PDB file of C-alpha atoms and ligand atoms in Angstrom:
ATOM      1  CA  UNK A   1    -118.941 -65.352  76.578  1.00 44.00           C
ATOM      2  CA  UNK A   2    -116.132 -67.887  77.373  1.00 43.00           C
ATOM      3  CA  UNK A   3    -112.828 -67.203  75.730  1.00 44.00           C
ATOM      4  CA  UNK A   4    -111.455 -70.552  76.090  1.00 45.00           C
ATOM      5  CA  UNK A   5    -112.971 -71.477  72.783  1.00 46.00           C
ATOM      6  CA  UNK A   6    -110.806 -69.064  70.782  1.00 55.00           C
ATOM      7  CA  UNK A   7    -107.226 -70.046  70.764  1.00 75.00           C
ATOM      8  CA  UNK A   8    -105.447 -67.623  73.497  1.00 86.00           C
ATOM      9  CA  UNK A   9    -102.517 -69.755  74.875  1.00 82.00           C
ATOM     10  CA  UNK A  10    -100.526 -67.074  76.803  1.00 84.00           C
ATOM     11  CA  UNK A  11    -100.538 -66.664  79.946  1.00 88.00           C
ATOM     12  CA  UNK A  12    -101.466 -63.189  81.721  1.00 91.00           C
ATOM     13  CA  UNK A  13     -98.565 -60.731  81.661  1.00 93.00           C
ATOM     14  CA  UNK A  14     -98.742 -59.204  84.843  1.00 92.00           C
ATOM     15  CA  UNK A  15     -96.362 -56.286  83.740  1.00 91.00           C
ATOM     16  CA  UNK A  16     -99.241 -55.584  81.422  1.00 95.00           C
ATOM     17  CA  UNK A  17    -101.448 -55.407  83.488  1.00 92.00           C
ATOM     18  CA  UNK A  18    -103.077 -58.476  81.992  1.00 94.00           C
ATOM     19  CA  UNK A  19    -106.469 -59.169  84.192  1.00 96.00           C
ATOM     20  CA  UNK A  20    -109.122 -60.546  81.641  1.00 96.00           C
ATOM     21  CA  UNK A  21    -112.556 -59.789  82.496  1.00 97.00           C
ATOM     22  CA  UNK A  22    -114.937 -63.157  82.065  1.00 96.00           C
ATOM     23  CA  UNK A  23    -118.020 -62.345  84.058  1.00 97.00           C
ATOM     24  CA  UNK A  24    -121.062 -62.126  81.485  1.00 97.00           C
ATOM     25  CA  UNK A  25    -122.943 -60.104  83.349  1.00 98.00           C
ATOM     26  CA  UNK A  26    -120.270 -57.110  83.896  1.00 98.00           C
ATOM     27  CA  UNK A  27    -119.213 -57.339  80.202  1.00 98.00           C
ATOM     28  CA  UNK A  28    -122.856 -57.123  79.259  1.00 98.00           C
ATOM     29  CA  UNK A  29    -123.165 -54.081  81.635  1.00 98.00           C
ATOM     30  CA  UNK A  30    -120.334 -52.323  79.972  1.00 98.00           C
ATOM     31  CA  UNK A  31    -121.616 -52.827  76.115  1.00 98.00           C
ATOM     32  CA  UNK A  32    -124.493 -51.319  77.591  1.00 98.00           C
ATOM     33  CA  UNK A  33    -123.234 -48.441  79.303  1.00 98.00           C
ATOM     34  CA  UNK A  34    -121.419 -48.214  75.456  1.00 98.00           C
ATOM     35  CA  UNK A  35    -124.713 -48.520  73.808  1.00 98.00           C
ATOM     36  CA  UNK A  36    -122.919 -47.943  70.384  1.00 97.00           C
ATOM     37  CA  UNK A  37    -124.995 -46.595  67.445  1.00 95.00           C
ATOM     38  CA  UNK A  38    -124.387 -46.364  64.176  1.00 93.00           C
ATOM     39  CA  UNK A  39    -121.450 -44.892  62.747  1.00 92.00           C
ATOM     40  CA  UNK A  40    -119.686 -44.389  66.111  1.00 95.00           C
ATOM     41  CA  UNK A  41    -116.377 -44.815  65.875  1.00 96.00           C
ATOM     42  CA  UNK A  42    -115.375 -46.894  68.584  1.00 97.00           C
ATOM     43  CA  UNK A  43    -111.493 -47.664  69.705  1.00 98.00           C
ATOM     44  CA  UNK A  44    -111.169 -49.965  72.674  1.00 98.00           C
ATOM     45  CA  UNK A  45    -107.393 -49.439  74.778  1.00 98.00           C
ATOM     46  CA  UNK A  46    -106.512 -52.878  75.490  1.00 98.00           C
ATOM     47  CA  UNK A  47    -108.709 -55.518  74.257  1.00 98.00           C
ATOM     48  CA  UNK A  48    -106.907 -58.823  75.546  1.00 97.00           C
ATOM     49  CA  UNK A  49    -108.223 -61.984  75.159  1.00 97.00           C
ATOM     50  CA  UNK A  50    -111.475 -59.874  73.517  1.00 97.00           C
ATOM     51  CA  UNK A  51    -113.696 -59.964  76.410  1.00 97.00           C
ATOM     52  CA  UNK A  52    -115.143 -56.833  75.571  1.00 98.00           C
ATOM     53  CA  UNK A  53    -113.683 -56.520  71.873  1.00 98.00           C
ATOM     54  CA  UNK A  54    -116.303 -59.604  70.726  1.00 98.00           C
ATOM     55  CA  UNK A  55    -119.721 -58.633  71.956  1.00 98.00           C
ATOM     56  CA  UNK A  56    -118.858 -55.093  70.746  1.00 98.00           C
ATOM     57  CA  UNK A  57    -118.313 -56.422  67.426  1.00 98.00           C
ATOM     58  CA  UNK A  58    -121.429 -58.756  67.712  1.00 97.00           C
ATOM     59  CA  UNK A  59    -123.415 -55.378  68.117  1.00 97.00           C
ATOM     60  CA  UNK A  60    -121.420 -52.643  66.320  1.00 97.00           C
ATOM     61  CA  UNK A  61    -120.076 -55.100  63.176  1.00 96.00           C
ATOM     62  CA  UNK A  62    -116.503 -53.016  63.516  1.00 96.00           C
ATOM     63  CA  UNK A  63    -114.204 -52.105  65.695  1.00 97.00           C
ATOM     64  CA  UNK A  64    -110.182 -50.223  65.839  1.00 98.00           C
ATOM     65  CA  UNK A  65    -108.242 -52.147  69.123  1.00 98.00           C
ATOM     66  CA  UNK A  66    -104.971 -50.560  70.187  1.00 98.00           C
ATOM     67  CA  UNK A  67    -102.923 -53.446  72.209  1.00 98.00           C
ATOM     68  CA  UNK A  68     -99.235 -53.860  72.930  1.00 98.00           C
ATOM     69  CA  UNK A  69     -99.154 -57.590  73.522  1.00 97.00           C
ATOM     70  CA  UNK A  70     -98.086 -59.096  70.176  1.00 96.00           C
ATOM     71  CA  UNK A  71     -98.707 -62.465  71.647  1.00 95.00           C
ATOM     72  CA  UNK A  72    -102.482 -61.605  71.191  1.00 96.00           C
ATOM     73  CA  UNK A  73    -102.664 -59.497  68.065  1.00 96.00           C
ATOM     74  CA  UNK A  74    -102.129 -62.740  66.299  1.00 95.00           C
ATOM     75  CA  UNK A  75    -105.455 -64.904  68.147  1.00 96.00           C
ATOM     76  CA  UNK A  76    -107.780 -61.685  68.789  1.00 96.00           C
ATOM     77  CA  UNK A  77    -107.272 -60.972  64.643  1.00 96.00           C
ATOM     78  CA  UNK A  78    -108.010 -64.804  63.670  1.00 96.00           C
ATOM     79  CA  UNK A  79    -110.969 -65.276  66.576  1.00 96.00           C
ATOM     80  CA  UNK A  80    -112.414 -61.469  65.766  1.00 97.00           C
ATOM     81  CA  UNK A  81    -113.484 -62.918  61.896  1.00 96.00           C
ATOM     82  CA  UNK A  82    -116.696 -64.230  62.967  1.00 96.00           C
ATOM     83  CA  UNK A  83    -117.715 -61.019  64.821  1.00 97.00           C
ATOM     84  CA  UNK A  84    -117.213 -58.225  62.737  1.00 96.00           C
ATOM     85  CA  UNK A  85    -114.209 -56.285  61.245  1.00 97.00           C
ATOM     86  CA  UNK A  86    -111.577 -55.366  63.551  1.00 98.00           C
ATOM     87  CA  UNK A  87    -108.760 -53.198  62.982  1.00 97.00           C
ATOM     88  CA  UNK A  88    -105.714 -53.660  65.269  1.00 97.00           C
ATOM     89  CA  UNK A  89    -103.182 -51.016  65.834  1.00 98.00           C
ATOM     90  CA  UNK A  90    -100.075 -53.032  67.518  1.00 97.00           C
ATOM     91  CA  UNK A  91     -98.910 -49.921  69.534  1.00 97.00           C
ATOM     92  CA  UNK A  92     -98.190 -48.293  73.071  1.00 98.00           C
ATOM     93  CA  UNK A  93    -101.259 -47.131  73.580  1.00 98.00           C
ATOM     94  CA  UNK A  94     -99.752 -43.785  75.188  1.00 98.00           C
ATOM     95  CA  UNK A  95     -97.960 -43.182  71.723  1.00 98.00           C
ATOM     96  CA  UNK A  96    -101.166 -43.080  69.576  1.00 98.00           C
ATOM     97  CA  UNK A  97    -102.466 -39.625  68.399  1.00 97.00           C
ATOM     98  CA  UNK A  98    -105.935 -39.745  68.807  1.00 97.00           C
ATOM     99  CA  UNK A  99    -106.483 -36.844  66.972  1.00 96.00           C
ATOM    100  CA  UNK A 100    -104.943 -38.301  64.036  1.00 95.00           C
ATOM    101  CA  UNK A 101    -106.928 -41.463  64.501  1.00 96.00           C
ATOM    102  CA  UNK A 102    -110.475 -39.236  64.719  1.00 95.00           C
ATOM    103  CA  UNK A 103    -109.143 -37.770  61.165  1.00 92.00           C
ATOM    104  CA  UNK A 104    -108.137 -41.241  59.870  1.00 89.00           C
ATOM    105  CA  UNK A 105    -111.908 -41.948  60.372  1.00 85.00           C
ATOM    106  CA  UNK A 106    -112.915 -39.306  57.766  1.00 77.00           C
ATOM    107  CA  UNK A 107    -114.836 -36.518  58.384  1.00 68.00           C
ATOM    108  CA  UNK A 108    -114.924 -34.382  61.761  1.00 72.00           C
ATOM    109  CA  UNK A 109    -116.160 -37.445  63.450  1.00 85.00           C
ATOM    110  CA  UNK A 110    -115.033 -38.183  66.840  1.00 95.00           C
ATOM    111  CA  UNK A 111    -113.678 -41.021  68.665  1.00 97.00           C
ATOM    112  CA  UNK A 112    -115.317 -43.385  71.579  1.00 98.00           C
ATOM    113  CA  UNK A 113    -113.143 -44.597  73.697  1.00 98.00           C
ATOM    114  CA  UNK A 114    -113.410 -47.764  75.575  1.00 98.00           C
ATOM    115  CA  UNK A 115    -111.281 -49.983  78.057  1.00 98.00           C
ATOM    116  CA  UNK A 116    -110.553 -51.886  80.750  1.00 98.00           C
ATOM    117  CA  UNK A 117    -107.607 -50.423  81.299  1.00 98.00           C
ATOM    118  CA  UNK A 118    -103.521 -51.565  82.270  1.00 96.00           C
ATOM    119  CA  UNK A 119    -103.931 -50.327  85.966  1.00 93.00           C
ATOM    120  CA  UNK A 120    -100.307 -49.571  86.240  1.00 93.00           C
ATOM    121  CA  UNK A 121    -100.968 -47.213  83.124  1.00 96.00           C
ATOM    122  CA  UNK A 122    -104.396 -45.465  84.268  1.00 95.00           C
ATOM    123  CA  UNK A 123    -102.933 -42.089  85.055  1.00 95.00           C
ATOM    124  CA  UNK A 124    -101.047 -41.800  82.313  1.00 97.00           C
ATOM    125  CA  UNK A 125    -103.321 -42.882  79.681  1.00 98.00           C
ATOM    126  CA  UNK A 126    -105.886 -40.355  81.117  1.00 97.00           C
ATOM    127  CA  UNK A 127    -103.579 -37.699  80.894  1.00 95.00           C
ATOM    128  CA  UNK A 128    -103.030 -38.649  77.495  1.00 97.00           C
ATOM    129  CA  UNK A 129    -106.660 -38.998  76.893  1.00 97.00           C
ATOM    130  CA  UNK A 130    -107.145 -34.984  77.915  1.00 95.00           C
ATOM    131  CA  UNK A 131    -104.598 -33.831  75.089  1.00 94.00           C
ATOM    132  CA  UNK A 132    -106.627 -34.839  72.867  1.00 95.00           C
ATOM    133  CA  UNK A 133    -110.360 -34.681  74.365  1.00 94.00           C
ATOM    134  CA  UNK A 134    -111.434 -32.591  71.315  1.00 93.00           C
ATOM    135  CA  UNK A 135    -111.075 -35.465  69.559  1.00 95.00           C
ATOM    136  CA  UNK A 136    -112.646 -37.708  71.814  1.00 97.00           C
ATOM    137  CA  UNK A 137    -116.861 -38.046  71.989  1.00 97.00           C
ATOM    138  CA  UNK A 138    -116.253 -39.879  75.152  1.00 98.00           C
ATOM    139  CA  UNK A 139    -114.729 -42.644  77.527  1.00 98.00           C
ATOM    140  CA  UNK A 140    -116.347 -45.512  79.074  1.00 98.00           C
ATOM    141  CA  UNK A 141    -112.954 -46.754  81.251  1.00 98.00           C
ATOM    142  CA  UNK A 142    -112.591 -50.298  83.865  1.00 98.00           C
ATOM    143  CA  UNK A 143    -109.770 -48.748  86.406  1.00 98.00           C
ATOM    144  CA  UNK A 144    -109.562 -49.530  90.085  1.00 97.00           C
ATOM    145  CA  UNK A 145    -112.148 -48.186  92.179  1.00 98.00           C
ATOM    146  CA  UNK A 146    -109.627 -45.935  94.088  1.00 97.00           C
ATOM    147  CA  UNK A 147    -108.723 -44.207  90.737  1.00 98.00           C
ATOM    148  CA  UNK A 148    -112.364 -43.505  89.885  1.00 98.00           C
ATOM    149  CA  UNK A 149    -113.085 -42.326  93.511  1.00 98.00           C
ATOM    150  CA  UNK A 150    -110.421 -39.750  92.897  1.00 98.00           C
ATOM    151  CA  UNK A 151    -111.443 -38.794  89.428  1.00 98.00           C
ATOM    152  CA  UNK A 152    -115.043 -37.828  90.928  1.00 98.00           C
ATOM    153  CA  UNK A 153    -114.274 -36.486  94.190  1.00 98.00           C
ATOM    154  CA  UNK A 154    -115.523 -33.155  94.839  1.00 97.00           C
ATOM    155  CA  UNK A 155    -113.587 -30.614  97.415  1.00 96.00           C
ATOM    156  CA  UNK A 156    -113.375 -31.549 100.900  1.00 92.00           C
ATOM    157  CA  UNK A 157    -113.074 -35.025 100.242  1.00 95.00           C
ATOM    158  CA  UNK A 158    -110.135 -36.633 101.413  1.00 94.00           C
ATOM    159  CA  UNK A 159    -109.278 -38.555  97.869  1.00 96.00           C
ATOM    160  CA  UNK A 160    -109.975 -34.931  96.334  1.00 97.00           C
ATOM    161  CA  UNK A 161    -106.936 -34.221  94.657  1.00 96.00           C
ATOM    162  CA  UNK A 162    -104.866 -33.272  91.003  1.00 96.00           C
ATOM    163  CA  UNK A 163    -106.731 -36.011  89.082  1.00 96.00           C
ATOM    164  CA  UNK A 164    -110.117 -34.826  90.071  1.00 97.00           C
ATOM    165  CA  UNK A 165    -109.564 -31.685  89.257  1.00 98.00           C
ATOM    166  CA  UNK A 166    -107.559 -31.934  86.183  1.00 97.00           C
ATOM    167  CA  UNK A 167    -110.315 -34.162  84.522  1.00 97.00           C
ATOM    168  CA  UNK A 168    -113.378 -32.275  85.859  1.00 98.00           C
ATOM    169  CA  UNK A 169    -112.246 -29.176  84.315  1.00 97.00           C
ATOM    170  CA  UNK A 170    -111.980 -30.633  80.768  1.00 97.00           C
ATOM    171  CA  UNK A 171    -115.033 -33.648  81.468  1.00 97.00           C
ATOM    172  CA  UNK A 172    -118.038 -34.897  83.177  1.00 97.00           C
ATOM    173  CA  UNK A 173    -117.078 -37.549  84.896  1.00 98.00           C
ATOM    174  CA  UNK A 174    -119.614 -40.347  86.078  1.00 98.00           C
ATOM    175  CA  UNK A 175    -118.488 -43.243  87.695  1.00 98.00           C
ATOM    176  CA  UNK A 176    -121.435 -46.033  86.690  1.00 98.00           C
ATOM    177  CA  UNK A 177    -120.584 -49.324  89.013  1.00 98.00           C
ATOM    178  CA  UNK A 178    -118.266 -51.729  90.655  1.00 98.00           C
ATOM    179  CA  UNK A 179    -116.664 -54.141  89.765  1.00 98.00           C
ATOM    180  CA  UNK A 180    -115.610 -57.105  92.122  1.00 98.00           C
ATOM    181  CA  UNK A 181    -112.081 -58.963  91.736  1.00 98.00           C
ATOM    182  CA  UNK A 182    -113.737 -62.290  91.187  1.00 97.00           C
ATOM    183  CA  UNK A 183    -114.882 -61.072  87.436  1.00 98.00           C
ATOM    184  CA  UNK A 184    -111.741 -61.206  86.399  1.00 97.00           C
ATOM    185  CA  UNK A 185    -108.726 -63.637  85.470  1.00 95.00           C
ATOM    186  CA  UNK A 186    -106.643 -63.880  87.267  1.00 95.00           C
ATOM    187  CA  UNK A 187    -108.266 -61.653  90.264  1.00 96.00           C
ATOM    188  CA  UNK A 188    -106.534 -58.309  91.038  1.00 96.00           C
ATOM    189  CA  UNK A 189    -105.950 -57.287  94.449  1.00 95.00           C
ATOM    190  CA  UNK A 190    -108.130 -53.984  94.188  1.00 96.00           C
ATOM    191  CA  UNK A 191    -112.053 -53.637  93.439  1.00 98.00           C
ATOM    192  CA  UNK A 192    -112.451 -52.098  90.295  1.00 98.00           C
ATOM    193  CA  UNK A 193    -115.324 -49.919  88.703  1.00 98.00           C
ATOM    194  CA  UNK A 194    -116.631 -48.940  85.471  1.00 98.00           C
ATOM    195  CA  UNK A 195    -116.623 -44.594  84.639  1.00 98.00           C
ATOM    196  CA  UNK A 196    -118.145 -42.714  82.131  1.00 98.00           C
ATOM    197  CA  UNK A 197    -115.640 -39.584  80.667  1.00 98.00           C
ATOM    198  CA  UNK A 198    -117.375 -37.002  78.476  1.00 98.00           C
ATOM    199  CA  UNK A 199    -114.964 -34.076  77.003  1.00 97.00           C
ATOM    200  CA  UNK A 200    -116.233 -30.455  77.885  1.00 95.00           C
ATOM    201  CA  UNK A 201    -117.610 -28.734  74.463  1.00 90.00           C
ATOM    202  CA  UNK A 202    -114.048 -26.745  73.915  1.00 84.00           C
ATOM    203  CA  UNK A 203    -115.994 -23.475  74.632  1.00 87.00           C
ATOM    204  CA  UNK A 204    -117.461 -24.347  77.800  1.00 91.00           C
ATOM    205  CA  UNK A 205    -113.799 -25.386  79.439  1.00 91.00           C
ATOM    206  CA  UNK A 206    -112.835 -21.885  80.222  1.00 91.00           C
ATOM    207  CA  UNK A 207    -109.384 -23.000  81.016  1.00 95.00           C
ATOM    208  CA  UNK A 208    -107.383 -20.015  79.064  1.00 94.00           C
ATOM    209  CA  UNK A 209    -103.758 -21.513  78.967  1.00 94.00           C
ATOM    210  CA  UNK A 210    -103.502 -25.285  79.936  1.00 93.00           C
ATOM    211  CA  UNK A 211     -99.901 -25.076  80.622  1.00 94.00           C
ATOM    212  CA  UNK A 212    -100.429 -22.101  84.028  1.00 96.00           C
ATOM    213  CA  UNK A 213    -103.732 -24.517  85.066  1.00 96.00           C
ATOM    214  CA  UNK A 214    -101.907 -27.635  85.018  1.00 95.00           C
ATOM    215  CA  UNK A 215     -98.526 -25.706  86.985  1.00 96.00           C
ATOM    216  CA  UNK A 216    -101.013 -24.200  89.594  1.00 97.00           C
ATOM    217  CA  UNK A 217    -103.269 -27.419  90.077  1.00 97.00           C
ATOM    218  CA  UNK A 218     -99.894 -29.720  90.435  1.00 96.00           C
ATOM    219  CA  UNK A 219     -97.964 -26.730  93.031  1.00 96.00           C
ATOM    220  CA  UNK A 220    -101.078 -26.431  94.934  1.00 97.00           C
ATOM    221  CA  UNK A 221    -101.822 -30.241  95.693  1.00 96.00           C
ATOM    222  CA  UNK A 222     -97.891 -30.678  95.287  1.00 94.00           C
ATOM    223  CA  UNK A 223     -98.019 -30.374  99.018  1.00 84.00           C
ATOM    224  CA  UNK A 224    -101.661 -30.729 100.347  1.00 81.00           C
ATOM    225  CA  UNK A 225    -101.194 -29.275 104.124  1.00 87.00           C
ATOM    226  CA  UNK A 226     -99.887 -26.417 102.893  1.00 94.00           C
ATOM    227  CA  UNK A 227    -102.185 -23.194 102.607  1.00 96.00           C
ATOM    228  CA  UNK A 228    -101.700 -22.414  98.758  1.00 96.00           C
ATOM    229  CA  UNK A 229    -100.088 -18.964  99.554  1.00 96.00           C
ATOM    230  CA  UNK A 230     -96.960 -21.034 100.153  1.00 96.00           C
ATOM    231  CA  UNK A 231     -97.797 -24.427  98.066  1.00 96.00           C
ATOM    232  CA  UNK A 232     -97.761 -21.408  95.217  1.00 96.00           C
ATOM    233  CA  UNK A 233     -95.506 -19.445  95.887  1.00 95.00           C
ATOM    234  CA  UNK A 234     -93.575 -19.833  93.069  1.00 94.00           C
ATOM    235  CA  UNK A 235     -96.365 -19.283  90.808  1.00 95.00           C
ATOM    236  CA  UNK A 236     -97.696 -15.997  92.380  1.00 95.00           C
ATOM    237  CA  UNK A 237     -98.178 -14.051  95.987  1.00 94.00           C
ATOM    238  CA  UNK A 238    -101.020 -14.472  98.543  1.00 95.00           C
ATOM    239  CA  UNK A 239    -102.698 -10.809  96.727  1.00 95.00           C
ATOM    240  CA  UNK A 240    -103.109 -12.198  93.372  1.00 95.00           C
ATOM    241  CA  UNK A 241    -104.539 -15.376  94.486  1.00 96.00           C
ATOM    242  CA  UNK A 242    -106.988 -12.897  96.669  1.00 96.00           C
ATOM    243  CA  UNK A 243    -107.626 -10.938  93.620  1.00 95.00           C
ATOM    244  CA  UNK A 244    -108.811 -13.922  91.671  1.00 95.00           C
ATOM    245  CA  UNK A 245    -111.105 -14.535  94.622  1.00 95.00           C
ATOM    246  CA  UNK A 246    -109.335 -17.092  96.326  1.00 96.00           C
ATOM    247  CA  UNK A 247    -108.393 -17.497  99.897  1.00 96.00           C
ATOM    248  CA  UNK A 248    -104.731 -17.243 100.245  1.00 97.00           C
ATOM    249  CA  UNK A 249    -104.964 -19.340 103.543  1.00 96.00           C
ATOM    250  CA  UNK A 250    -106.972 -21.845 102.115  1.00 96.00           C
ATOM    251  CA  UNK A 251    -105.797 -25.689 101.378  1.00 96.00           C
ATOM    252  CA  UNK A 252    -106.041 -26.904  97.784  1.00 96.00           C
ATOM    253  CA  UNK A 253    -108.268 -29.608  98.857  1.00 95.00           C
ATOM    254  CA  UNK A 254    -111.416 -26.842  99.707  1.00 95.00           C
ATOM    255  CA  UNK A 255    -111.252 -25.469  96.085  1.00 96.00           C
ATOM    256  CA  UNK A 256    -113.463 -25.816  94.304  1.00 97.00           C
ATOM    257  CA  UNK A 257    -112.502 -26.501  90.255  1.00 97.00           C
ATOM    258  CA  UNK A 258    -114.278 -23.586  88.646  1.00 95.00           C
ATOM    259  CA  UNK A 259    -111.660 -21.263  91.561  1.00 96.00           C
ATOM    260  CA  UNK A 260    -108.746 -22.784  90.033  1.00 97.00           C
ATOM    261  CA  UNK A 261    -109.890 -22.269  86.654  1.00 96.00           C
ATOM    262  CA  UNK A 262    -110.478 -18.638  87.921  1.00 96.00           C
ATOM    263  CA  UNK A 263    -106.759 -18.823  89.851  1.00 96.00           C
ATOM    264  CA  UNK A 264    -105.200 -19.904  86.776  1.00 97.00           C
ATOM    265  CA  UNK A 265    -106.689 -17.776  84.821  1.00 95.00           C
ATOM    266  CA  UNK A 266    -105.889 -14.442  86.632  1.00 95.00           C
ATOM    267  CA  UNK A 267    -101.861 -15.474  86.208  1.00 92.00           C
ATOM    268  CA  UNK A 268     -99.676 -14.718  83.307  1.00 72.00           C
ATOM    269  CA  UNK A 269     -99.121 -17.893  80.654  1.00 62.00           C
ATOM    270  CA  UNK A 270     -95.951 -19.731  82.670  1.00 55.00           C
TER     271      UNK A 270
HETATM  272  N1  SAM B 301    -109.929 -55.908  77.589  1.00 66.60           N
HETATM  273  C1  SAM B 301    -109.447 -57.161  78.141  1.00 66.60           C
HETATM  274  C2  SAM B 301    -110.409 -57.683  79.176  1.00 66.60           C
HETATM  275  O1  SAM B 301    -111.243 -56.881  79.650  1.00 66.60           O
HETATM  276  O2  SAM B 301    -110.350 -58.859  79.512  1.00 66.60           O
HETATM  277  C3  SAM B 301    -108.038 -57.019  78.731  1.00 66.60           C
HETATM  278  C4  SAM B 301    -107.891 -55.988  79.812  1.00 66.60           C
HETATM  279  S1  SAM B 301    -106.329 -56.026  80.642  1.00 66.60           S
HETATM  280  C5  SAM B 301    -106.790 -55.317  82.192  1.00 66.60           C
HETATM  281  C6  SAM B 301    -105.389 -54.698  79.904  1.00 66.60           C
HETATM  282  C7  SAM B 301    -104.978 -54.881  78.465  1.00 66.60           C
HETATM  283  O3  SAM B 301    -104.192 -53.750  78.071  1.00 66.60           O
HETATM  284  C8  SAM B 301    -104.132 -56.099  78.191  1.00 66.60           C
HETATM  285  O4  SAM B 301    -104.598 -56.741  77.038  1.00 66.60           O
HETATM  286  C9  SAM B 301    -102.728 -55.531  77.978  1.00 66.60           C
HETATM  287  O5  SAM B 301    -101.915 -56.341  77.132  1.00 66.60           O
HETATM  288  C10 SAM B 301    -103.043 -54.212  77.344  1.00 66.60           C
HETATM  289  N2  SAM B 301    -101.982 -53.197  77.505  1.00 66.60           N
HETATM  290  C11 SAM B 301    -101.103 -53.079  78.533  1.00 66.60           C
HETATM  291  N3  SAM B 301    -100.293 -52.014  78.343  1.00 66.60           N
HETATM  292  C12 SAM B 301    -100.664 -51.462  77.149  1.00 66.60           C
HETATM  293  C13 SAM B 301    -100.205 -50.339  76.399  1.00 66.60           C
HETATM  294  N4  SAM B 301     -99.217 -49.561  76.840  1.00 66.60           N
HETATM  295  N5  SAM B 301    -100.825 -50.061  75.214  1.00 66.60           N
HETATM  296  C14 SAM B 301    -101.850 -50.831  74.769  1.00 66.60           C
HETATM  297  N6  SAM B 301    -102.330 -51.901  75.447  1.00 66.60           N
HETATM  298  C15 SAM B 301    -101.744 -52.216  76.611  1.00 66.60           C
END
């Protein structure tokens, strides 16, 4: 799909992290990776010039976008009619309740979320994403490749870190395939990739009090070359973390997720 025949005049805001994606081939690959079916409730972060938004539409006949640029809300609304029904929510993306939007929906329904995301905004949005993955079916995210390499990573990498373990205790995460700078306008700097989030059934998380995970995971990677009886020592002592089955002299970046869930566990509620 071109989008020079709708009537987007702006140019990219670079603050927005404005990079439109016009390669066929990679949009095509992420309606696909989608696959919507009927009745999904799809809600794409950031839908731009519509490079995504329209062929979603084409195949799914509605759609909710949340964008912050009011420069487009006006020329993604008009050029949207012959696709489909589109609701736009003119917001902060980070200041949406998705929970509230699942219940807007009707029903116990949950959301889909999809996006090539504001890069500056990644983190955050994820994070934002997790409060409310109950509400959430799943994720299918654009980010730069170095984000989704950290979201995967598995201990004893080197990009192994808070992010990876924060989301792979609440989701499977499944990064699905690159993306080169050339696909999009103007080019970013970074390669990008495509990754597939699905929320943890809520009894299957095993994370008892989010708050004492979050403090532990964030103290212990806080300071990576520490051994976590000191990067945690103002959460507990070297025996507690020993009688959770943890080694005291170990480095964050050799444990595993589960043994933080276990860590975290063992402590009182901060
Ligand atoms: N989906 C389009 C595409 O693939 O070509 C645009 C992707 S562009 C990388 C990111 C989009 O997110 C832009 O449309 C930008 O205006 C929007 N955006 C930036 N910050 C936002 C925020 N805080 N809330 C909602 N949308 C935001």
């Amino acid at each position: 799909m071109s989008t020079r025949s709708h009537p987007f005049t702006e140019p990219a805001k670079k603050h927005l992290g404005q990079h439109f994606l016009h390669e066929r081939r990679i949009i095509d690959k992420i309606v696909q990776a989608v696959d919507p079916k009927p009745g999904d409730r799809l809600v794409e972060i950031g839908p731009g010039q519509g490079a995504i938004t329209f062929p979603l539409l084409d195949r799914h006949g509605e759609l909710t976008v949340i964008e912050f640029d009011r420069d487009l809300i006006f020329p993604l609304t008009e050029a949207a009619r012959a696709h489909g029904t589109l609701e736009v929510i003119h917001r902060d993306v980070l200041t949406v309740d998705f929970t509230a939007l699942a219940h807007n929906f009707g029903g116990q329904g949950q959301i889909r979320l999809v996006g090539n995301l504001p890069y500056n905004l990644s983190s955050p949005i994820l994070f934002h994403a997790l409060d409310h993955a109950a509400a959430i079916r799943d994720m299918h995210f654009m980010l730069q490749k170095e984000v989704v390499d950290r979201m995967a990573a598995g201990p004893g990498s080197k990009v192994y870190g808070r992010l990876g373990v924060m989301l792979q205790a609440y989701c499977h995460v499944t990064p699905l395939f690159d993306v080169p700078p050339g696909a999009f306008r103007p080019p970013p700097k970074v390669d990008s990739a495509v990754v597939r989030l699905v929320p943890r059934a809520p009894e299957t998380i095993g994370v008892d009090d989010p708050a004492t995970f979050s403090a532990v995971v964030r103290d212990a990677f806080g300071q990576r070359r520490k051994t976590l009886r000191n990067a945690l020592s103002k959460l507990c002592d070297a025996a507690a973390i020993e009688a959770a089955g943890v080694r005291p002299d170990a480095r964050a970046e050799q444990i595993a997720v589960q043994d933080f869930v276990r860590l975290a566990n063992s402590l009182k509620p901060s």
